């Protein structure tokens, strides 16, 4: 289910994923079907162990299901080669992580430009794009600063700028406010909502944070690896 008239960017059908625990298999995702459309702002909520991060990883092509399928613009992900999957993640998806995942030896500018380096973008164009994005997230004066000299909120802003480097259609955010104080988290959420509205970039969050859930335009609740509800604001 996507926004009325919206194009489905990602569509999953009857996803199952389990993991080995000793001699047993523990189900993490059980029979999930979901689609996310262009410009949506969606929160996946549920208690720890409900399958939020596993589902996020499946939809973001960071993991593969045991059964079921994920389609990207109507093409089944399982039919893509690993190089093609990497190209989709690099060119069409953005990722924001709870622990920021910035490269500590690189400056903020170099971290933001890194996805463009992987794409083969020329050096001066990379630098210009990185500075533009850092300015857009409120960090025009931090381009030459390394992550260890930035606050948690500033590091998350750099991570958001990096996620936008290749103009993604959708950003997958795994607990993006978990390591931030409430005031900083509010600012980060406001920034992501502004990006969602102004750029029509879809956001899909896995979260425990009630502030994220409150701001979402659609809330999908998971319980024991299955969708318990899917509600629009």
Short mmCIF file of C-alpha atoms in Angstrom, two decimals:
data_model
loop_
_atom_site.label_atom_id
_atom_site.label_comp_id
_atom_site.label_asym_id
_atom_site.label_seq_id
_atom_site.Cartn_x
_atom_site.Cartn_y
_atom_site.Cartn_z
CA UNK A 1 0.00 0.00 0.00
CA UNK A 2 1.50 3.33 -1.10
CA UNK A 3 0.20 6.88 -1.10
CA UNK A 4 -2.81 7.28 -3.35
CA UNK A 5 -1.59 7.39 -6.93
CA UNK A 6 2.03 7.03 -5.80
CA UNK A 7 4.58 4.92 -7.66
CA UNK A 8 5.89 1.97 -5.65
CA UNK A 9 9.65 2.30 -5.29
CA UNK A 10 9.97 -0.91 -3.27
CA UNK A 11 7.46 -3.72 -3.06
CA UNK A 12 7.85 -6.84 -0.94
CA UNK A 13 5.66 -9.91 -1.07
CA UNK A 14 5.43 -12.62 1.57
CA UNK A 15 8.94 -12.11 2.94
CA UNK A 16 10.37 -14.68 5.35
CA UNK A 17 13.78 -14.46 7.01
CA UNK A 18 15.20 -16.53 9.86
CA UNK A 19 18.59 -16.91 11.49
CA UNK A 20 20.46 -19.82 13.03
CA UNK A 21 20.70 -19.88 16.83
CA UNK A 22 22.59 -23.00 17.79
CA UNK A 23 20.67 -25.89 16.26
CA UNK A 24 17.46 -23.88 15.91
CA UNK A 25 16.18 -21.39 13.33
CA UNK A 26 14.74 -18.19 14.80
CA UNK A 27 12.22 -16.37 12.59
CA UNK A 28 12.86 -12.62 12.27
CA UNK A 29 10.40 -11.73 9.50
CA UNK A 30 7.29 -13.81 8.83
CA UNK A 31 5.12 -13.34 5.75
CA UNK A 32 5.55 -9.58 5.36
CA UNK A 33 4.11 -7.82 2.32
CA UNK A 34 4.65 -4.07 2.06
CA UNK A 35 5.30 -1.37 -0.53
CA UNK A 36 6.79 2.10 -0.16
CA UNK A 37 5.99 4.82 -2.67
CA UNK A 38 7.72 7.94 -3.87
CA UNK A 39 7.74 10.70 -1.26
CA UNK A 40 6.42 8.62 1.65
CA UNK A 41 7.58 9.18 5.24
CA UNK A 42 7.14 5.82 6.95
CA UNK A 43 8.02 4.53 10.42
CA UNK A 44 8.47 0.84 11.21
CA UNK A 45 7.83 0.47 14.93
CA UNK A 46 7.67 -2.44 17.33
CA UNK A 47 9.46 -3.87 20.36
CA UNK A 48 13.02 -5.17 20.22
CA UNK A 49 13.08 -8.41 18.28
CA UNK A 50 9.98 -7.55 16.25
CA UNK A 51 11.90 -7.62 12.96
CA UNK A 52 12.25 -3.89 12.18
CA UNK A 53 15.93 -3.84 11.29
CA UNK A 54 15.76 -7.17 9.47
CA UNK A 55 12.89 -5.89 7.33
CA UNK A 56 14.74 -2.62 6.68
CA UNK A 57 17.80 -4.58 5.53
CA UNK A 58 15.69 -6.79 3.25
CA UNK A 59 13.98 -3.80 1.63
CA UNK A 60 17.31 -1.98 1.29
CA UNK A 61 18.88 -5.01 -0.46
CA UNK A 62 21.45 -5.36 2.32
CA UNK A 63 20.13 -8.88 3.00
CA UNK A 64 18.16 -11.47 1.03
CA UNK A 65 14.98 -13.27 2.18
CA UNK A 66 14.74 -17.02 2.68
CA UNK A 67 11.55 -16.85 0.61
CA UNK A 68 9.29 -14.21 -0.90
CA UNK A 69 10.45 -11.40 -3.15
CA UNK A 70 11.48 -7.76 -3.17
CA UNK A 71 10.83 -5.75 -6.33
CA UNK A 72 12.58 -2.48 -7.18
CA UNK A 73 10.50 -0.55 -9.73
CA UNK A 74 8.85 -3.83 -10.71
CA UNK A 75 12.07 -5.81 -11.16
CA UNK A 76 12.67 -8.70 -8.79
CA UNK A 77 15.83 -8.08 -6.74
CA UNK A 78 16.72 -11.78 -6.77
CA UNK A 79 17.25 -11.57 -10.55
CA UNK A 80 19.90 -8.85 -10.14
CA UNK A 81 23.58 -9.71 -10.00
CA UNK A 82 25.52 -8.61 -6.93
CA UNK A 83 27.04 -5.78 -8.96
CA UNK A 84 23.56 -4.66 -10.05
CA UNK A 85 22.33 -4.77 -6.46
CA UNK A 86 25.32 -2.67 -5.41
CA UNK A 87 24.53 -0.18 -8.17
CA UNK A 88 20.91 0.12 -6.93
CA UNK A 89 22.08 0.71 -3.36
CA UNK A 90 24.65 3.28 -4.49
CA UNK A 91 22.57 5.17 -7.04
CA UNK A 92 18.95 4.94 -5.85
CA UNK A 93 19.07 4.29 -2.10
CA UNK A 94 20.48 6.24 0.81
CA UNK A 95 21.28 4.80 4.25
CA UNK A 96 21.44 6.42 7.70
CA UNK A 97 22.62 4.35 10.66
CA UNK A 98 22.23 4.61 14.43
CA UNK A 99 26.01 4.77 14.90
CA UNK A 100 26.54 7.20 11.98
CA UNK A 101 29.11 4.91 10.24
CA UNK A 102 31.31 7.81 9.22
CA UNK A 103 34.90 7.08 8.19
CA UNK A 104 36.98 8.53 11.05
CA UNK A 105 40.08 9.45 9.01
CA UNK A 106 38.05 11.46 6.47
CA UNK A 107 36.74 14.99 6.88
CA UNK A 108 33.02 15.73 6.81
CA UNK A 109 33.36 16.82 3.17
CA UNK A 110 35.22 13.63 2.24
CA UNK A 111 32.65 11.45 4.01
CA UNK A 112 29.79 13.10 2.13
CA UNK A 113 31.69 12.81 -1.16
CA UNK A 114 32.58 9.15 -0.66
CA UNK A 115 29.52 7.69 -2.51
CA UNK A 116 30.39 9.98 -5.43
CA UNK A 117 33.95 8.64 -5.39
CA UNK A 118 32.55 5.11 -5.75
CA UNK A 119 30.49 6.33 -8.70
CA UNK A 120 33.54 7.82 -10.42
CA UNK A 121 32.47 11.48 -10.19
CA UNK A 122 35.30 13.91 -10.91
CA UNK A 123 37.05 15.43 -7.87
CA UNK A 124 35.97 19.07 -8.17
CA UNK A 125 32.35 18.04 -8.79
CA UNK A 126 32.48 15.78 -5.71
CA UNK A 127 33.76 18.59 -3.53
CA UNK A 128 31.15 21.04 -4.82
CA UNK A 129 28.32 18.57 -4.25
CA UNK A 130 29.56 17.70 -0.74
CA UNK A 131 29.80 21.37 0.26
CA UNK A 132 26.33 22.05 -1.13
CA UNK A 133 24.89 19.18 0.91
CA UNK A 134 26.74 20.15 4.09
CA UNK A 135 25.32 23.66 3.73
CA UNK A 136 21.83 22.20 3.22
CA UNK A 137 22.05 20.33 6.55
CA UNK A 138 23.36 23.38 8.41
CA UNK A 139 27.08 22.56 8.46
CA UNK A 140 28.69 24.91 5.93
CA UNK A 141 31.64 25.57 8.27
CA UNK A 142 32.41 21.91 9.12
CA UNK A 143 33.61 20.65 5.74
CA UNK A 144 37.23 20.13 6.85
CA UNK A 145 36.42 18.75 10.30
CA UNK A 146 36.81 15.06 11.11
CA UNK A 147 33.98 13.13 12.83
CA UNK A 148 35.70 12.88 16.24
CA UNK A 149 35.53 16.68 16.56
CA UNK A 150 31.81 16.84 15.77
CA UNK A 151 28.89 16.46 18.18
CA UNK A 152 26.48 13.56 17.81
CA UNK A 153 23.92 15.76 16.10
CA UNK A 154 26.53 17.13 13.71
CA UNK A 155 27.73 13.64 12.84
CA UNK A 156 24.17 12.57 12.08
CA UNK A 157 23.75 15.63 9.84
CA UNK A 158 26.90 14.61 7.96
CA UNK A 159 25.43 11.10 7.64
CA UNK A 160 22.20 12.56 6.22
CA UNK A 161 24.18 14.65 3.72
CA UNK A 162 26.12 11.53 2.68
CA UNK A 163 22.86 9.60 2.23
CA UNK A 164 21.68 12.31 -0.20
CA UNK A 165 24.90 12.50 -2.23
CA UNK A 166 23.61 10.50 -5.20
CA UNK A 167 20.06 11.95 -5.17
CA UNK A 168 18.38 8.77 -3.86
CA UNK A 169 14.72 8.04 -4.31
CA UNK A 170 14.45 6.52 -0.83
CA UNK A 171 16.47 6.72 2.39
CA UNK A 172 16.54 3.81 4.85
CA UNK A 173 17.16 5.03 8.40
CA UNK A 174 17.88 2.55 11.20
CA UNK A 175 17.22 4.15 14.62
CA UNK A 176 18.62 7.51 13.44
CA UNK A 177 17.78 9.33 16.70
CA UNK A 178 18.75 6.62 19.18
CA UNK A 179 22.13 8.16 20.15
CA UNK A 180 20.90 11.76 20.27
CA UNK A 181 19.41 13.87 23.04
CA UNK A 182 15.77 14.87 22.54
CA UNK A 183 16.49 18.43 21.40
CA UNK A 184 19.04 17.30 18.82
CA UNK A 185 16.76 14.48 17.70
CA UNK A 186 13.92 16.94 17.09
CA UNK A 187 16.20 19.02 14.86
CA UNK A 188 17.33 15.94 12.90
CA UNK A 189 13.73 14.81 12.39
CA UNK A 190 12.70 18.28 11.24
CA UNK A 191 15.58 18.28 8.77
CA UNK A 192 14.61 14.87 7.35
CA UNK A 193 10.96 15.90 7.06
CA UNK A 194 12.00 19.08 5.21
CA UNK A 195 14.10 16.98 2.81
CA UNK A 196 11.17 14.60 2.35
CA UNK A 197 8.83 17.45 1.41
CA UNK A 198 11.20 19.61 -0.64
CA UNK A 199 12.97 16.83 -2.57
CA UNK A 200 10.23 14.18 -2.59
CA UNK A 201 12.71 11.69 -1.14
CA UNK A 202 10.96 8.80 0.59
CA UNK A 203 12.11 7.87 4.11
CA UNK A 204 11.67 4.51 5.80
CA UNK A 205 12.62 4.42 9.49
CA UNK A 206 13.12 1.52 11.86
CA UNK A 207 12.57 3.11 15.26
CA UNK A 208 11.64 2.90 18.93
CA UNK A 209 11.40 6.69 19.16
CA UNK A 210 7.83 7.99 19.72
CA UNK A 211 8.88 11.34 18.22
CA UNK A 212 9.71 9.63 14.93
CA UNK A 213 6.39 7.77 15.03
CA UNK A 214 4.50 10.98 15.77
CA UNK A 215 6.03 12.78 12.79
CA UNK A 216 5.58 9.89 10.36
CA UNK A 217 2.83 10.06 7.75
CA UNK A 218 2.45 6.29 7.88
CA UNK A 219 3.18 3.91 10.77
CA UNK A 220 3.73 0.19 10.25
CA UNK A 221 3.75 -1.80 13.49
CA UNK A 222 5.58 -5.12 13.62
CA UNK A 223 5.03 -7.85 16.18
CA UNK A 224 6.93 -11.14 16.20
CA UNK A 225 8.16 -10.53 12.67
CA UNK A 226 4.74 -9.87 11.13
CA UNK A 227 2.81 -6.68 10.35
CA UNK A 228 0.25 -6.04 13.08
CA UNK A 229 -1.03 -2.75 11.62
CA UNK A 230 -0.36 -0.28 8.81
CA UNK A 231 -1.90 3.14 9.51
CA UNK A 232 -1.71 6.47 7.69
CA UNK A 233 -1.71 9.77 9.56
#
